[in-house]
């Protein structure tokens, strides 16, 4: 199930760089070059503040990068492409407090969707994240982890072809996290989505992905791009026991440690 | 600009609202009720007593005012729910122009406020003009409206709308400028068209502010209604009060004043109830229910 050589590149990122203007301009992204094949699951790890959120905003077309280009199926991305969804890192502020949980999800579905199907999709996606009972509540009546899952459910109900996720499991407990990881693998199989997944958790990045991109500190570049050739379907226990898994995670952990040591006075 | 608009935001007419709804037990609620109405009753009694002792033509006792109130407006036939003809000829036109002017101001005020608040170009051109025009005391424009619109209803409705549109505009500007950027980004990600963006994000985000503006507007609208009815063609509640005063019918004058008080109170209560239903999420999300 690794990335096939024949798979076409869905996303092409070429010379992407971003400088935040202001009184003190800040170069968040140095130069990124990579491609994402159709149907791939790509994890992105890197130190905090290295520009992962910035990168996702550029990829999704929400923000115009100051340098370089993002192409989707060969076409330059100018606005947010149809069929693309983004789960924001700041999940609580991306949910609409004036709508119920179910309302938040239903509202992003296309207008012409029949009512019954709309309701079915809302319920289905809520069930998938384990919030089947919470539809009538308001987001502010839920815990942080539950709100995060609502944001995930909303993106899933939208059924995008490309799903960008910005540390989507940051505030859920370990058990729920494992369930959500397997959910992501399942929906990827079921709908053939292409997923870009930003995370702080190295094990998670390896467990989920076909490829892991390790970013450097700002201005960020790609330190290494690792193909993950672990067998699928993956399993929370046995996959994590494989030698390959252990080696990969250790290797990435070392890369990240080296990154964060850089620039610090030697001990 | 920020300063002046926040002055309007601190509404003149914020009704005393329970900040938090607790399932109050019966005796507590009864006590609240007793305190609130007991004070009013006490003042009424003192006034009654003082008025009777003074026996002054200009200050009839409240009991007489209330009696006159019923005679004037609530002594009709059962077929019209006991409302008298004066309700139809005086109160209804007043109410209609009050609500008409206010509603027009709310609709146009919100549209104008959204345009100014969401578009930099419109904002740059129009906002200074708005701040100048709203600084003119509306009654000063009565002569102008006379010339343009005559002495009747159009003049009055326009005057009311013109006077009360500013708090709505300024609060709307404030509200739409503070729309959460991430909500707009969410709308872009999920391909919201302008209708969804407007009705699904901008308007709800701004609604707490808009309601604050609507409440200020309502209280100013009542004032402007009375003022507009004291000039021009004689009809309406303002005219009743002025006419009664000119002909020394003090009971009628006070009954009219009482009517205005009741009207303002009831309209405000209705608006507050609607507001608290629609912006329930706002209070909830700020209290941080968990
Ligand atoms: N609007 C902005 N203006 C100026 N600088 C910004 C802005 N947004 C982000 N930055 C800076 O750009 C850098 C990258 O930010 P970004 O949010 O992309 O990091 P991140 O990798 O997502 O971090 P985290 O893992 O903590 O979420 C940070 O150092 C941040 O200070
Ligand atoms: Mg981030």
XYZ file of N, CA and C and ligand atoms in Angstrom, chain A residues 52-53 89 166-167, ligand 2:
16
model
N 4.149 25.023 9.991
C 3.262 23.967 9.480
C 1.871 24.522 9.177
N 1.343 25.305 10.110
C 0.035 25.909 9.869
C 0.107 26.852 8.671
N -6.277 23.997 13.276
C -5.676 23.696 14.574
C -6.509 24.327 15.690
N -4.694 19.911 10.732
C -3.656 20.598 11.496
C -3.721 20.170 12.960
N -2.874 19.259 13.325
C -2.847 18.692 14.673
C -4.257 18.401 15.200
Mg 0.269 25.266 13.836
